[in-house]
Short mmCIF file of C-alpha atoms in Angstrom, two decimals:
data_model
loop_
_atom_site.label_atom_id
_atom_site.label_comp_id
_atom_site.label_asym_id
_atom_site.label_seq_id
_atom_site.Cartn_x
_atom_site.Cartn_y
_atom_site.Cartn_z
CA UNK A 6 -114.76 37.85 159.22
CA UNK A 7 -112.50 34.69 159.21
CA UNK A 8 -113.17 31.35 159.18
CA UNK A 9 -110.52 28.91 160.32
CA UNK A 10 -109.65 25.66 160.51
CA UNK A 11 -107.05 23.62 162.01
CA UNK A 12 -105.74 19.98 162.14
CA UNK A 13 -105.52 17.64 163.93
CA UNK A 14 -107.69 19.02 166.97
CA UNK A 15 -105.57 17.00 169.46
CA UNK A 16 -103.04 14.45 169.36
CA UNK A 17 -100.89 12.48 171.90
CA UNK A 18 -97.31 12.24 171.03
CA UNK A 19 -94.19 10.18 172.34
CA UNK A 20 -91.11 12.63 173.54
CA UNK A 21 -89.06 12.77 170.74
CA UNK A 22 -90.94 12.76 167.62
CA UNK A 23 -92.48 15.75 165.61
CA UNK A 24 -95.88 17.21 164.75
CA UNK A 25 -96.98 19.38 162.05
CA UNK A 26 -100.24 21.59 162.44
CA UNK A 27 -102.27 22.39 159.55
CA UNK A 28 -104.29 26.29 159.82
CA UNK A 29 -106.64 26.99 157.04
CA UNK A 30 -108.55 30.42 156.65
CA UNK A 31 -111.44 30.95 154.31
CA UNK A 32 -110.07 34.15 152.56
CA UNK A 33 -106.62 35.46 151.52
CA UNK A 34 -104.84 37.37 154.86
CA UNK A 35 -101.89 38.88 154.93
CA UNK A 36 -101.15 38.23 158.70
CA UNK A 37 -100.97 34.63 160.08
CA UNK A 38 -99.70 34.27 163.90
CA UNK A 39 -98.99 31.34 165.82
CA UNK A 40 -99.57 31.10 169.94
CA UNK A 41 -98.83 28.60 172.54
CA UNK A 42 -101.34 28.50 175.60
CA UNK A 43 -100.05 26.26 177.95
CA UNK A 44 -102.28 24.95 180.87
CA UNK A 45 -103.73 27.59 182.90
CA UNK A 46 -101.71 30.09 181.14
CA UNK A 47 -103.02 32.91 178.95
CA UNK A 48 -101.72 33.25 175.00
CA UNK A 49 -97.96 33.74 174.15
CA UNK A 50 -96.87 34.58 170.53
CA UNK A 51 -94.64 31.85 169.21
CA UNK A 52 -94.56 33.42 165.65
CA UNK A 53 -95.50 35.63 162.70
CA UNK A 54 -95.88 33.79 159.33
CA UNK A 55 -95.84 36.18 156.34
CA UNK A 56 -96.17 34.94 152.96
CA UNK A 57 -93.12 34.84 150.74
CA UNK A 58 -90.50 35.29 153.59
CA UNK A 59 -89.50 33.68 156.90
CA UNK A 60 -91.72 33.81 159.80
CA UNK A 61 -90.42 36.10 162.53
CA UNK A 62 -90.18 34.52 165.65
CA UNK A 63 -90.45 35.50 169.34
CA UNK A 64 -87.97 35.61 171.74
CA UNK A 65 -87.67 32.48 173.39
CA UNK A 66 -88.79 30.71 169.85
CA UNK A 67 -86.65 29.58 167.52
CA UNK A 68 -86.81 27.93 163.77
CA UNK A 69 -85.16 24.61 164.76
CA UNK A 70 -87.94 23.81 167.00
CA UNK A 71 -91.39 25.55 165.14
CA UNK A 72 -90.59 25.62 161.92
CA UNK A 73 -93.37 27.28 159.94
CA UNK A 74 -94.41 27.27 156.31
CA UNK A 75 -96.48 29.57 154.93
CA UNK A 76 -96.91 29.06 151.02
CA UNK A 77 -99.33 31.09 150.14
CA UNK A 78 -102.04 33.37 151.95
CA UNK A 79 -104.41 30.90 152.89
CA UNK A 80 -102.74 28.08 154.58
CA UNK A 81 -99.69 27.86 156.81
CA UNK A 82 -98.37 24.89 158.80
CA UNK A 83 -96.34 24.93 162.65
CA UNK A 84 -94.21 21.50 163.65
CA UNK A 85 -93.78 20.84 166.98
CA UNK A 86 -90.04 19.10 166.40
CA UNK A 87 -88.12 16.99 169.09
CA UNK A 88 -90.97 17.41 171.44
CA UNK A 89 -90.95 16.67 175.18
CA UNK A 90 -93.66 16.74 177.98
CA UNK A 91 -92.86 20.67 178.23
CA UNK A 92 -94.38 20.82 174.83
CA UNK A 93 -97.97 20.12 175.86
CA UNK A 94 -100.07 22.95 175.18
CA UNK A 95 -102.94 23.97 172.93
CA UNK A 96 -101.32 25.38 169.75
CA UNK A 97 -103.79 28.36 168.07
CA UNK A 98 -103.12 29.61 164.71
CA UNK A 99 -105.03 33.50 164.15
CA UNK A 100 -105.62 35.93 161.20
CA UNK A 101 -105.95 39.65 161.21
CA UNK A 102 -107.91 40.47 158.05
CA UNK A 103 -106.73 42.81 155.53
CA UNK A 104 -108.77 45.97 156.15
CA UNK A 105 -109.69 45.22 159.60
CA UNK A 106 -108.39 45.28 162.86
CA UNK A 107 -109.81 42.55 164.27
CA UNK A 108 -108.16 38.99 165.45
CA UNK A 109 -109.32 36.01 164.94
CA UNK A 110 -108.83 32.60 165.72
CA UNK A 111 -108.66 28.90 165.01
CA UNK A 112 -110.31 26.22 167.24
CA UNK A 113 -106.98 25.19 168.28
CA UNK A 114 -105.03 22.25 168.19
CA UNK A 115 -104.79 20.22 171.67
CA UNK A 116 -101.03 18.48 171.79
CA UNK A 117 -100.17 15.98 174.85
CA UNK A 118 -96.64 14.93 174.94
CA UNK A 119 -95.92 11.60 176.63
CA UNK B 12 -93.53 46.80 177.95
CA UNK B 13 -97.29 46.79 177.74
CA UNK B 14 -98.90 44.60 180.64
CA UNK B 15 -102.59 43.52 180.57
CA UNK B 16 -104.20 42.49 183.80
CA UNK B 17 -107.47 40.86 184.35
CA UNK B 18 -109.72 41.03 187.93
CA UNK B 19 -111.05 38.92 188.86
CA UNK B 20 -109.32 36.01 188.11
CA UNK B 21 -112.75 33.75 188.06
CA UNK B 22 -115.93 34.60 188.95
CA UNK B 23 -119.07 32.24 189.99
CA UNK B 24 -122.31 33.44 190.02
CA UNK B 25 -126.04 32.75 189.46
CA UNK B 26 -128.25 32.96 186.28
CA UNK B 27 -129.34 36.44 185.89
CA UNK B 28 -127.28 38.53 187.27
CA UNK B 29 -125.44 41.31 185.69
CA UNK B 30 -121.50 41.55 185.44
CA UNK B 31 -118.72 43.46 185.33
CA UNK B 32 -115.40 41.84 184.36
CA UNK B 33 -112.22 44.26 184.45
CA UNK B 34 -109.00 45.05 182.55
CA UNK B 35 -106.23 47.15 182.82
CA UNK B 36 -103.40 47.95 180.77
CA UNK B 37 -99.93 49.96 181.76
CA UNK B 38 -99.33 51.99 178.24
CA UNK B 39 -102.24 53.82 177.14
CA UNK B 40 -100.67 54.48 173.69
CA UNK B 41 -102.97 51.71 172.29
CA UNK B 42 -104.05 50.83 169.11
CA UNK B 43 -107.11 49.09 170.02
CA UNK B 44 -108.56 46.38 172.77
CA UNK B 45 -110.52 43.12 171.79
CA UNK B 46 -112.61 41.39 174.09
CA UNK B 47 -112.52 37.44 173.62
CA UNK B 48 -114.44 34.17 174.92
CA UNK B 49 -112.67 30.90 175.19
CA UNK B 50 -114.62 27.70 176.13
CA UNK B 51 -112.30 24.85 177.79
CA UNK B 52 -109.94 23.34 175.00
CA UNK B 53 -111.23 25.56 172.66
CA UNK B 54 -109.82 28.67 170.35
CA UNK B 55 -110.53 32.08 171.34
CA UNK B 56 -113.77 33.82 169.93
CA UNK B 57 -113.91 37.40 168.87
CA UNK B 58 -116.83 39.23 171.12
CA UNK B 59 -116.14 43.03 170.91
CA UNK B 60 -113.56 45.07 169.17
CA UNK B 61 -113.11 48.79 170.50
CA UNK B 62 -110.79 51.44 168.55
CA UNK B 63 -108.43 53.76 170.27
CA UNK B 64 -111.31 56.52 169.52
CA UNK B 65 -113.98 54.64 170.42
CA UNK B 66 -115.74 54.92 173.82
CA UNK B 67 -117.49 51.55 173.95
CA UNK B 68 -119.02 48.86 171.80
CA UNK B 69 -122.09 46.97 171.78
CA UNK B 70 -123.60 43.29 171.04
CA UNK B 71 -126.48 41.94 172.18
CA UNK B 72 -126.08 41.66 176.09
CA UNK B 73 -122.70 42.63 175.53
CA UNK B 74 -120.95 46.16 176.43
CA UNK B 75 -117.54 46.82 176.31
CA UNK B 76 -116.07 50.28 177.66
CA UNK B 77 -112.61 51.52 177.18
CA UNK B 78 -111.09 54.72 179.39
CA UNK B 79 -107.66 55.03 177.45
CA UNK B 80 -106.62 57.77 180.16
CA UNK B 81 -106.72 55.33 183.16
CA UNK B 82 -105.84 52.11 181.28
CA UNK B 83 -109.05 50.41 181.41
CA UNK B 84 -111.77 48.64 180.00
CA UNK B 85 -114.59 46.88 181.21
CA UNK B 86 -116.84 44.01 179.74
CA UNK B 87 -120.51 44.17 181.15
CA UNK B 88 -122.80 41.43 180.53
CA UNK B 89 -126.26 42.04 181.54
CA UNK B 90 -128.69 38.73 182.11
CA UNK B 91 -126.11 35.83 182.67
CA UNK B 92 -126.73 32.93 181.47
CA UNK B 93 -125.24 29.39 181.97
CA UNK B 94 -124.32 29.40 178.82
CA UNK B 95 -121.74 32.30 179.25
CA UNK B 96 -120.03 30.05 181.19
CA UNK B 97 -115.96 30.85 179.81
CA UNK B 98 -112.91 32.46 180.36
CA UNK B 99 -113.52 36.03 178.92
CA UNK B 100 -109.76 37.63 177.63
CA UNK B 101 -108.76 40.64 176.74
CA UNK B 102 -106.14 41.78 174.07
CA UNK B 103 -104.58 44.76 173.75
CA UNK B 104 -102.68 46.22 170.32
CA UNK B 105 -100.08 48.80 170.59
CA UNK B 106 -99.46 51.70 168.67
CA UNK B 107 -96.64 51.53 166.40
CA UNK B 108 -93.66 48.97 166.49
CA UNK B 109 -94.97 45.01 165.70
CA UNK B 110 -98.54 45.63 166.30
CA UNK B 111 -98.28 42.54 168.33
CA UNK B 112 -101.21 42.36 170.98
CA UNK B 113 -100.74 41.48 174.74
CA UNK B 114 -103.09 39.35 175.94
CA UNK B 115 -104.20 39.33 179.83
CA UNK B 116 -104.69 35.84 181.58
CA UNK B 117 -108.57 35.84 181.42
CA UNK B 118 -111.21 36.11 183.76
CA UNK B 119 -112.85 32.68 184.08
CA UNK B 120 -116.64 33.00 184.47
CA UNK B 121 -118.92 30.12 185.74
CA UNK B 122 -122.93 31.22 185.95
CA UNK B 123 -125.13 28.27 187.65
CA UNK B 124 -128.72 27.53 187.43
#
C-alpha cells in the first residue's frame, strides 16, 4: 500500500489568485495522478504526472491553468492558477504503486474560491 | 468509451441489514475493477481490487464479485453498521491504451441505528 499526504487540507481563496497543492508519498511511485471532484460529482482526471517528463493532461485541462511539477518519485505539486468560483472542488492526488495494480488516494484538498 | 453506472445512487437502511451495491460497465475489456469508500469531504479509501481473471474478493464483511461478460460488479456488505455510512465508488481500468480508470458516480449509503 501507499500512504499519501496532501497540503493544504482545505483553503478559501479569492478569485484571480493561485494555490499550490502538495502531494507526498511514503514510497517511490512511477505514476502519480491529479483528480478533481466537483460537488456531488464523481472524479475527473486532470493529468498524469511522471517523474522526469511533462505531465500528460486530459481533455479540457491545460498546463497554463493547472501547472504540475514532479521533481522526484515521492512528491508532486498541482497549482490551480487564476482561480474562479468554478474551480471550487476537492483536488485529489493518487498513485499506483510499482508492481501493484491498486490505486491509492490522498485525503484531498478542499478548495473554495470566493 | 467506457461508461460506469452505479445503482442505486443513494440508499438508507437500518443497522444490521445486508446490502448489495451495483456497478455496471459498458466495455467488458477491463484490466481490473476497484471499489472505494469516500467519507464526506475526504479522499478515497481502497476497499477491494478484483483482477479481470478473478470472480470475487473478500475483506471482512465486504465481498465484491465481478462478471465481465455481463459488465457487472456487486459489493456486498454484511450486517451493516452506522460506521459504514459513506459513498461507495467503483472504478474500472481498461486493457491497453492509457490504463486510466473510469469512475462511477457512487452510491451514497446511510446506515441508521
